[in-house]
Coordinates of C-alpha atoms and ligand atoms in Angstrom, one line a residue:
M1244 CA -49.4 -5.0 -32.4
V1245 CA -45.7 -4.8 -31.8
E1246 CA -45.6 -1.2 -33.1
Q1247 CA -48.4 -0.2 -30.7
L1248 CA -46.6 -1.8 -27.8
L1249 CA -43.3 -0.1 -28.7
R1250 CA -45.0 3.2 -28.7
L1251 CA -46.1 2.7 -25.1
I1252 CA -42.6 2.4 -23.8
P1253 CA -41.7 5.4 -21.7
S1254 CA -38.7 7.6 -22.4
V1255 CA -35.6 7.6 -20.1
H1256 CA -36.6 11.1 -19.0
E1257 CA -40.0 9.9 -17.9
V1258 CA -38.7 6.9 -16.0
L1259 CA -36.1 9.1 -14.2
G1260 CA -39.0 11.2 -12.9
E1261 CA -40.7 8.2 -11.2
K1262 CA -40.7 8.2 -7.4
H1263 CA -38.7 5.0 -6.9
I1264 CA -36.1 6.0 -9.4
A1265 CA -35.8 9.5 -7.9
Q1266 CA -35.1 7.8 -4.6
M1267 CA -32.3 5.7 -6.2
I1268 CA -30.7 8.9 -7.6
K1269 CA -30.6 10.4 -4.1
Q1270 CA -28.6 7.4 -2.8
Y1271 CA -26.6 6.8 -5.9
D1272 CA -24.9 8.5 -8.8
R1273 CA -27.4 9.9 -11.4
T1274 CA -25.3 8.8 -14.4
M1275 CA -25.2 5.2 -13.1
V1276 CA -29.0 5.2 -12.4
K1277 CA -29.6 6.7 -15.9
K1278 CA -27.5 3.9 -17.4
M1279 CA -29.5 1.3 -15.5
V1280 CA -32.8 2.8 -16.6
T1281 CA -31.7 3.0 -20.3
E1282 CA -30.5 -0.6 -20.2
A1283 CA -33.9 -1.7 -18.7
I1284 CA -35.8 0.2 -21.4
N1285 CA -33.6 -1.4 -24.1
A1286 CA -34.1 -4.9 -22.5
F1287 CA -37.9 -4.4 -22.6
R1288 CA -37.9 -3.1 -26.2
Q1289 CA -35.8 -6.2 -27.3
G1290 CA -38.2 -8.4 -25.4
V1291 CA -41.2 -6.9 -27.4
I1292 CA -39.3 -7.3 -30.7
D1293 CA -38.5 -11.0 -29.8
G1294 CA -42.1 -11.6 -28.9
Q1295 CA -41.4 -12.3 -25.3
Y1296 CA -43.6 -9.4 -24.0
T1297 CA -46.9 -8.9 -25.6
Q1298 CA -49.8 -6.5 -25.3
Q1299 CA -51.8 -9.1 -23.5
D1300 CA -49.4 -8.9 -20.5
Y1301 CA -48.4 -5.3 -20.8
S1302 CA -51.4 -3.3 -21.9
S1303 CA -50.6 0.0 -20.3
K1304 CA -47.7 2.4 -20.1
E1305 CA -47.9 2.1 -16.3
A1306 CA -47.4 -1.7 -16.4
I1307 CA -44.4 -1.2 -18.7
T1308 CA -42.9 1.5 -16.5
N1309 CA -43.3 -0.8 -13.5
W1310 CA -41.4 -3.5 -15.3
I1311 CA -38.6 -1.1 -16.2
I1312 CA -38.4 0.3 -12.6
N1313 CA -38.2 -3.2 -11.3
D1314 CA -35.5 -4.2 -13.6
A1315 CA -33.4 -1.0 -12.9
Q1316 CA -33.9 -1.6 -9.2
G1317 CA -32.5 -5.1 -9.6
A1318 CA -29.5 -3.8 -11.3
Y1319 CA -29.0 -1.1 -8.7
K1320 CA -29.2 -3.7 -5.8
K1321 CA -26.6 -5.8 -7.6
E1322 CA -24.3 -2.9 -7.9
V1323 CA -24.7 -1.9 -4.2
Y1324 CA -24.2 -5.6 -3.4
R1325 CA -20.9 -5.6 -5.1
S1326 CA -19.5 -2.6 -3.2
H1327 CA -17.3 -3.3 -0.2
R1328 CA -19.0 -4.5 2.8
R1329 CA -18.6 -6.5 5.9
L1330 CA -19.2 -10.3 5.8
I1331 CA -19.1 -13.1 8.2
N1332 CA -16.2 -15.5 7.9
G1333 CA -17.4 -18.9 8.8
T1334 CA -14.5 -20.7 7.2
G1335 CA -12.3 -20.9 10.3
I1336 CA -9.4 -19.5 8.3
L1337 CA -8.1 -16.6 10.5
L1338 CA -6.1 -14.5 8.0
H1339 CA -8.2 -15.2 4.9
T1340 CA -6.4 -13.6 1.9
N1341 CA -9.7 -13.1 0.0
M1342 CA -11.4 -11.6 3.0
G1343 CA -9.0 -8.9 3.9
R1344 CA -6.5 -10.8 5.9
A1345 CA -6.1 -9.4 9.4
P1346 CA -9.2 -7.5 10.8
L1347 CA -8.0 -4.3 12.4
P1348 CA -8.2 -3.6 16.2
Q1349 CA -10.5 -0.9 17.5
I1350 CA -7.8 1.5 18.4
A1351 CA -6.5 1.6 14.7
L1352 CA -10.1 2.3 13.4
Q1353 CA -10.6 5.0 16.0
R1354 CA -7.4 6.7 15.0
I1355 CA -8.0 6.4 11.3
G1356 CA -11.4 8.1 11.9
D1357 CA -10.0 10.8 14.2
I1358 CA -6.9 11.6 12.3
G1359 CA -8.0 10.7 8.7
G1360 CA -11.1 12.9 9.0
G1361 CA -9.0 16.0 9.3
Y1362 CA -5.6 17.4 8.6
S1363 CA -2.7 15.8 10.4
N1364 CA 1.0 16.1 11.0
L1365 CA 1.6 13.4 8.4
E1366 CA 4.6 15.2 7.0
F1367 CA 4.7 18.3 9.2
N1368 CA 6.9 18.7 12.3
V1369 CA 4.8 20.7 14.7
E1370 CA 7.9 21.7 16.8
T1371 CA 9.9 23.2 14.0
G1372 CA 7.0 24.1 11.7
K1373 CA 8.9 22.5 8.9
R1374 CA 8.4 19.5 6.7
G1375 CA 8.6 16.3 8.7
S1376 CA 8.8 12.6 7.9
R1377 CA 5.7 10.4 7.6
Y1378 CA 7.7 7.4 8.7
E1379 CA 9.5 8.6 11.8
T1380 CA 7.3 7.1 14.5
V1381 CA 6.6 3.8 12.8
E1382 CA 10.3 3.3 12.1
K1383 CA 11.2 4.0 15.7
L1384 CA 8.6 1.5 16.9
L1385 CA 10.0 -1.1 14.5
L1386 CA 13.5 -0.7 15.7
T1387 CA 12.4 -1.2 19.3
L1388 CA 10.3 -4.2 18.4
T1389 CA 12.8 -6.0 16.2
G1390 CA 16.2 -4.8 17.5
A1391 CA 17.1 -3.8 13.9
E1392 CA 19.4 -0.9 13.1
S1393 CA 17.0 0.7 10.6
A1394 CA 13.6 0.3 9.1
M1395 CA 11.3 1.5 6.4
V1396 CA 7.7 0.8 5.3
V1397 CA 6.1 0.5 1.9
N1398 CA 2.8 -0.5 0.4
N1399 CA 3.1 -4.3 0.8
N1400 CA 5.7 -7.0 1.1
A1401 CA 5.8 -7.7 -2.6
A1402 CA 6.9 -4.1 -3.0
A1403 CA 9.4 -4.4 -0.2
V1404 CA 11.1 -7.4 -1.9
F1405 CA 11.1 -5.6 -5.2
I1406 CA 12.6 -2.4 -3.9
A1407 CA 15.2 -4.2 -1.9
L1408 CA 16.4 -6.3 -4.9
N1409 CA 16.1 -3.3 -7.3
T1410 CA 18.3 -1.2 -5.0
L1411 CA 20.8 -3.8 -3.9
A1412 CA 21.2 -6.1 -6.9
Y1413 CA 20.3 -4.3 -10.1
G1414 CA 22.3 -5.6 -13.0
Q1415 CA 24.0 -8.2 -10.7
E1416 CA 23.4 -11.7 -9.6
V1417 CA 21.1 -13.0 -6.8
I1418 CA 21.7 -16.5 -5.5
I1419 CA 18.7 -18.4 -4.3
S1420 CA 18.0 -22.1 -3.4
R1421 CA 15.7 -24.1 -5.7
A1422 CA 13.6 -25.0 -2.7
E1423 CA 12.7 -21.4 -2.2
Q1424 CA 11.2 -20.4 -5.6
V1425 CA 8.0 -19.4 -4.0
E1426 CA 4.7 -18.5 -5.6
I1427 CA 2.3 -16.9 -3.1
G1428 CA -0.7 -16.5 -5.5
G1429 CA -1.9 -13.4 -7.3
S1430 CA 1.0 -13.8 -9.7
F1431 CA 3.7 -13.1 -7.1
R1432 CA 6.5 -15.4 -8.0
I1433 CA 10.0 -14.9 -6.6
P1434 CA 11.8 -15.7 -9.8
D1435 CA 9.7 -13.1 -11.7
I1436 CA 10.2 -10.5 -9.1
I1437 CA 14.0 -11.0 -9.2
T1438 CA 14.0 -10.7 -12.9
R1439 CA 11.7 -7.6 -13.0
S1440 CA 13.9 -6.0 -10.3
G1441 CA 16.7 -6.0 -12.8
A1442 CA 18.7 -8.7 -11.1
K1443 CA 19.8 -12.0 -12.5
M1444 CA 18.7 -15.1 -10.7
V1445 CA 21.2 -17.8 -10.0
E1446 CA 19.5 -21.0 -8.7
V1447 CA 21.4 -23.4 -6.5
G1448 CA 20.8 -26.8 -4.8
T1449 CA 17.8 -29.0 -5.6
T1450 CA 14.2 -28.9 -4.7
N1451 CA 14.8 -31.0 -1.5
R1452 CA 18.4 -30.4 -0.6
T1453 CA 20.6 -27.3 -0.6
Y1454 CA 24.0 -27.0 1.1
I1455 CA 26.1 -24.1 2.1
H1456 CA 28.7 -25.1 -0.5
D1457 CA 26.0 -24.7 -3.2
Y1458 CA 25.9 -21.0 -2.3
G1459 CA 29.6 -20.8 -2.0
D1460 CA 30.3 -22.4 -5.4
A1461 CA 27.9 -20.1 -7.2
I1462 CA 29.5 -16.9 -6.0
T1463 CA 31.2 -14.9 -8.8
E1464 CA 32.4 -11.3 -9.1
D1465 CA 28.9 -10.4 -10.4
T1466 CA 27.1 -11.7 -7.2
A1467 CA 25.5 -9.0 -5.2
L1468 CA 23.2 -10.8 -2.8
L1469 CA 22.3 -14.1 -1.3
L1470 CA 18.5 -14.4 -0.9
K1471 CA 16.6 -16.6 1.5
V1472 CA 12.8 -16.9 1.2
H1473 CA 10.8 -18.2 4.1
K1474 CA 8.7 -21.2 3.1
S1475 CA 5.6 -19.4 4.5
N1476 CA 2.9 -21.3 2.6
Y1477 CA 4.4 -24.7 2.0
R1478 CA 6.7 -27.3 3.5
I1479 CA 9.3 -29.6 2.0
E1480 CA 9.5 -32.9 4.0
G1481 CA 11.4 -36.1 3.9
F1482 CA 15.0 -36.3 2.6
T1483 CA 15.8 -32.6 3.0
E1484 CA 18.6 -30.2 3.7
E1485 CA 18.2 -26.5 4.2
V1486 CA 20.9 -23.9 5.0
S1487 CA 20.1 -21.8 8.0
G1488 CA 19.9 -18.0 7.8
S1489 CA 22.9 -17.6 10.1
A1490 CA 25.1 -19.9 7.9
I1491 CA 24.2 -17.9 4.8
A1492 CA 24.8 -14.7 6.7
N1493 CA 28.3 -16.0 7.8
L1494 CA 29.1 -16.8 4.2
A1495 CA 27.9 -13.5 3.0
G1496 CA 30.1 -11.8 5.7
E1497 CA 33.2 -13.7 4.5
K1498 CA 32.6 -12.7 0.9
G1499 CA 31.5 -9.2 1.4
L1500 CA 28.0 -9.8 0.0
I1501 CA 24.6 -8.8 1.1
V1502 CA 22.2 -11.3 2.6
M1503 CA 18.5 -10.8 2.5
E1504 CA 15.5 -12.8 3.8
D1505 CA 11.9 -12.5 2.6
L1506 CA 10.1 -13.6 5.7
G1507 CA 6.7 -13.4 4.2
S1508 CA 4.5 -13.3 7.3
G1509 CA 6.9 -12.0 9.9
C1510 CA 5.7 -12.3 13.4
L1511 CA 6.7 -10.3 16.4
L1512 CA 5.5 -12.6 19.1
P1513 CA 6.3 -16.3 19.6
M1514 CA 3.4 -18.3 18.3
E1515 CA 4.0 -21.3 20.7
S1516 CA 1.8 -19.7 23.3
Y1517 CA -1.1 -20.6 21.1
G1518 CA 0.1 -24.2 20.8
L1519 CA 1.4 -23.6 17.3
A1520 CA 4.9 -24.5 15.9
H1521 CA 7.7 -22.1 16.4
E1522 CA 7.7 -19.4 13.7
P1523 CA 10.9 -17.3 13.7
T1524 CA 10.2 -13.9 15.1
V1525 CA 11.6 -10.9 13.2
K1526 CA 13.9 -10.2 16.2
E1527 CA 15.3 -13.7 16.0
V1528 CA 16.0 -13.3 12.3
V1529 CA 17.7 -9.9 12.9
E1530 CA 19.9 -11.7 15.4
T1531 CA 21.1 -14.3 12.8
G1532 CA 23.0 -11.5 11.1
I1533 CA 20.8 -11.3 8.0
H1534 CA 21.2 -7.7 6.6
I1535 CA 17.8 -7.1 5.1
I1536 CA 14.5 -8.6 6.2
T1537 CA 11.1 -8.0 4.5
F1538 CA 7.7 -9.0 5.8
S1539 CA 3.9 -8.2 5.5
G1540 CA 1.9 -5.9 7.8
D1541 CA -1.3 -7.9 7.5
K1542 CA -0.3 -11.5 8.0
L1543 CA 0.8 -12.7 11.5
L1544 CA 1.6 -9.2 12.5
G1545 CA -2.2 -8.5 12.5
G1546 CA -2.1 -5.0 11.0
P1547 CA -3.0 -3.3 7.7
Q1548 CA -1.6 -4.1 4.3
A1549 CA 2.0 -2.9 4.4
G1550 CA 5.5 -4.0 3.5
I1551 CA 8.1 -3.7 6.2
I1552 CA 11.9 -3.7 5.7
V1553 CA 14.3 -3.8 8.6
G1554 CA 18.0 -4.2 8.6
K1555 CA 21.3 -2.4 8.1
Q1556 CA 21.1 1.3 8.1
E1557 CA 23.4 1.9 5.1
L1558 CA 21.4 -0.5 2.9
I1559 CA 18.0 0.9 4.0
N1560 CA 19.2 4.4 3.4
K1561 CA 20.0 3.4 -0.2
M1562 CA 16.5 2.0 -0.6
K1563 CA 14.9 5.2 0.7
K1564 CA 16.7 7.1 -2.0
N1565 CA 15.6 4.8 -4.8
P1566 CA 13.2 6.8 -7.0
L1567 CA 10.9 3.8 -7.3
T1568 CA 10.3 3.9 -3.6
R1569 CA 7.9 6.8 -4.0
M1570 CA 5.7 4.6 -6.3
V1571 CA 5.2 2.0 -3.6
R1572 CA 4.6 4.5 -0.8
I1573 CA 2.3 3.5 2.0
D1574 CA -1.0 5.4 2.3
K1575 CA -1.6 7.6 5.4
L1576 CA -4.5 5.6 6.6
S1577 CA -2.5 2.4 6.5
L1578 CA 0.3 4.1 8.2
I1579 CA -1.9 5.3 11.1
A1580 CA -3.2 1.7 11.4
L1581 CA 0.3 0.2 11.4
E1582 CA 1.5 2.7 14.0
S1583 CA -1.5 1.8 16.2
V1584 CA -0.9 -1.9 15.9
L1585 CA 2.9 -1.5 16.6
M1586 CA 2.0 0.5 19.7
L1587 CA -0.2 -2.3 20.9
Y1588 CA 2.8 -4.7 20.7
L1589 CA 5.0 -2.2 22.5
Q1590 CA 2.4 -1.9 25.3
N1591 CA 2.0 -5.7 25.5
K1592 CA -1.6 -5.4 24.4
A1593 CA -1.4 -7.1 21.0
Q1594 CA -2.7 -10.5 22.2
E1595 CA -5.6 -8.8 23.9
E1596 CA -6.5 -6.3 21.3
L1597 CA -5.7 -7.8 17.8
P1598 CA -8.9 -9.5 16.6
Y1599 CA -7.1 -12.5 15.0
M1600 CA -5.1 -13.1 18.2
Q1601 CA -8.3 -13.0 20.3
M1602 CA -9.7 -15.7 17.9
L1603 CA -6.5 -17.7 18.2
S1604 CA -6.8 -17.8 22.0
R1605 CA -10.5 -18.9 22.1
D1606 CA -10.7 -22.2 23.9
I1607 CA -12.7 -25.2 22.8
K1608 CA -15.1 -24.9 25.7
E1609 CA -16.0 -21.3 24.8
L1610 CA -16.5 -22.2 21.1
E1611 CA -18.6 -25.2 22.1
S1612 CA -21.0 -23.1 24.2
R1613 CA -21.3 -20.6 21.4
A1614 CA -22.2 -23.4 19.0
M1615 CA -24.7 -24.9 21.5
A1616 CA -26.4 -21.5 21.9
I1617 CA -26.8 -21.1 18.1
K1618 CA -28.0 -24.7 17.9
S1619 CA -30.7 -24.3 20.4
G1620 CA -31.7 -20.9 19.0
I1621 CA -32.2 -22.4 15.6
E1622 CA -34.0 -25.4 16.8
E1623 CA -36.4 -23.3 18.8
T1624 CA -37.4 -21.4 15.6
L1625 CA -37.2 -24.1 13.0
G1626 CA -37.8 -27.4 14.8
Q1627 CA -37.5 -30.3 12.5
Q1628 CA -36.8 -28.2 9.4
I1629 CA -33.1 -28.2 10.0
S1630 CA -30.6 -30.3 11.8
V1631 CA -27.8 -28.6 13.6
E1632 CA -24.9 -30.6 14.9
V1633 CA -22.0 -29.3 17.0
V1634 CA -18.8 -30.9 15.5
D1635 CA -15.1 -30.9 16.1
E1636 CA -13.0 -29.5 13.3
L1637 CA -9.5 -28.1 12.5
N1638 CA -8.8 -24.5 11.5
S1639 CA -5.8 -23.1 9.8
I1640 CA -4.1 -19.7 10.1
G1641 CA -4.2 -18.7 6.5
G1642 CA -2.4 -15.7 5.0
G1643 CA 0.3 -18.0 3.8
A1644 CA 1.6 -18.6 7.3
L1645 CA 2.2 -21.8 9.3
P1646 CA 0.7 -24.0 6.5
K1647 CA 0.9 -27.2 8.4
E1648 CA -0.5 -26.0 11.7
K1649 CA -4.1 -26.9 12.6
L1650 CA -6.0 -25.5 15.5
P1651 CA -8.6 -27.7 17.1
S1652 CA -11.9 -26.0 16.8
I1653 CA -15.7 -26.3 16.8
A1654 CA -18.2 -25.8 14.0
I1655 CA -21.9 -26.2 13.5
A1656 CA -22.9 -28.6 10.7
L1657 CA -26.2 -27.9 9.0
T1658 CA -28.5 -30.1 7.0
S1659 CA -32.1 -29.4 6.1
P1660 CA -34.8 -31.6 4.7
C1661 CA -36.2 -28.6 2.8
M1662 CA -33.1 -27.6 0.8
T1663 CA -29.8 -29.1 -0.5
A1664 CA -26.6 -28.2 1.3
T1665 CA -25.3 -26.6 -1.9
K1666 CA -28.3 -24.3 -2.0
L1667 CA -28.1 -23.4 1.7
H1668 CA -24.4 -22.7 1.3
H1669 CA -25.1 -20.4 -1.6
S1670 CA -28.1 -18.7 0.1
L1671 CA -25.9 -17.9 3.1
R1672 CA -23.6 -15.9 0.8
L1673 CA -26.5 -13.9 -0.6
L1674 CA -27.7 -12.6 2.8
E1675 CA -27.5 -8.9 3.5
T1676 CA -24.5 -9.6 5.6
P1677 CA -23.1 -12.6 3.6
I1678 CA -22.0 -15.7 5.6
V1679 CA -19.2 -17.6 4.0
A1680 CA -19.4 -21.2 5.1
R1681 CA -17.8 -24.4 3.9
L1682 CA -19.5 -27.2 2.1
K1683 CA -18.4 -30.7 3.3
D1684 CA -20.0 -33.9 2.1
D1685 CA -23.7 -33.2 2.4
H1686 CA -23.6 -30.5 5.0
V1687 CA -22.7 -26.9 5.5
L1688 CA -20.1 -26.1 8.1
I1689 CA -19.8 -22.8 9.9
S1690 CA -16.7 -22.5 12.1
M1691 CA -17.1 -20.8 15.5
R1692 CA -13.6 -19.5 15.8
T1693 CA -13.6 -16.8 13.2
L1694 CA -17.0 -15.3 14.3
F1695 CA -17.0 -11.9 16.0
D1696 CA -19.3 -11.5 19.0
E1697 CA -21.8 -9.6 16.9
D1698 CA -21.8 -12.3 14.3
Y1699 CA -23.4 -15.1 16.4
D1700 CA -26.9 -13.5 16.3
K1701 CA -26.6 -12.8 12.6
V1702 CA -25.7 -16.4 11.9
L1703 CA -28.7 -17.6 13.9
Q1704 CA -31.1 -15.2 12.3
G1705 CA -29.6 -15.6 8.8
I1706 CA -30.1 -19.4 8.9
C1707 CA -33.7 -19.0 10.2
Y1708 CA -34.5 -16.4 7.5
I1709 CA -33.3 -18.7 4.7
I1710 CA -35.1 -21.8 5.8
N1711 CA -38.4 -19.9 6.6
K1712 CA -38.2 -18.2 3.2
E1713 CA -37.7 -21.6 1.5
L1714 CA -40.7 -23.0 3.4
S1715 CA -42.9 -20.1 2.5
E1716 CA -42.1 -20.7 -1.2
L1717 CA -42.6 -24.4 -1.2
Ligands
PLP9 C1 2.9 -13.0 1.5 C2 4.2 -13.1 1.0 C3 4.7 -12.1 0.1 C4 3.9 -10.9 -0.4 O1 3.4 -10.1 0.7 P1 2.2 -9.1 0.4 O2 2.2 -8.2 1.7 O3 1.0 -9.9 0.2 O4 2.6 -8.3 -0.8 C5 6.0 -12.2 -0.3 N1 6.8 -13.2 0.0 C6 6.4 -14.2 0.9 C7 7.3 -15.3 1.2 C8 5.1 -14.2 1.4 O5 4.6 -15.1 2.2

């Protein structure tokens, strides 16, 4: 019996010739499809040997082929599902590190399309016909926006911190407060970066209190640099003492040392206009006399992944000559995006055009009416099968910025008599355009603040689709 059934299993070649599989090959790589088909055949064969599939259920070659096609199609869908795609952020966290941080403004996307789709003057000076610098415009924009003497751009802020320390403190000592030994996740820890850069870390002060004399007492002839790290993703409260950037800069000035600050987020505009706490702008930090300042492109700045270094020309020139700098070079598409975003700041259009800033400025009334529209849309379709409540909630900025700040916001809270909140929460993620919501107590929360205009309809339809599907399967 088993022998007979095994003999009915089609060959890989035969299955690849089937209509549905041929269709898959058109959309996907042949080698990948072949691998999926081979795995499906092996799975069926194993099932026969294990007695899971018998001749009673699979009497013809056609039936077996269909099983294999089905299985391969499932694997294919999973693969496609895993590839990069857009999702709906219903978490209310604006700069979500796992969801790509800052969404890019239209102008950046247009320019990436226009310029990236062809050849460009990336490193070509059209006036002279000679080799040009890929950084020139971005650097000029940064100087105007921050008031710094010099600027450079690398792949991300982690690289910026590393290159700065490697260039300026290799084989020497770096003094840092014990309150600023930051970990930002993804295995970026300041102490490790200092060590890997080739510098020696000298810790001063305590977790809650560090004084200027702590820095002063630790200076030796091996000291190269005083490092300040912005507490971007945490706060220390209570009985605390922190030394200001300008005080450290003064000390460094007296002793002929370099002073550097890793700002983390690095914002260019005051955040108070959104009702948030003051976050020092890069310009303000430049004014404190800090020599080297590093920050991210995709946090509060609202641009692409990038690491930005601004400060003293002499020091930045050294970094540009560091052979490791080439290894952390920013890609041309990110550079085009960064240039576009910095231009928006220069034109005073950042607040209008940067998606996360648009989300920041949405007022409660607007969010409420959006929520009400979704609520009535869902209730019209599903009636008693779901309960939608419009609730107050608090959102956070994310991206390791302003950790204590909460934005008053509005969410819809879903509960359904036909499925558990856990299942609904999971099903939302499995939609063609996944919706990432939050699970709180026994309901599913979808925040209104982080939805794009085109998301509202998808949220409405997605919820109705899930509940209707569940009802049809009951
Ligand atoms: C986010 C952050 C970094 C790392 O920046 P990336 O651009 O993510 O590499 C480094 N230091 C601080 C303080 C940060 O907040």
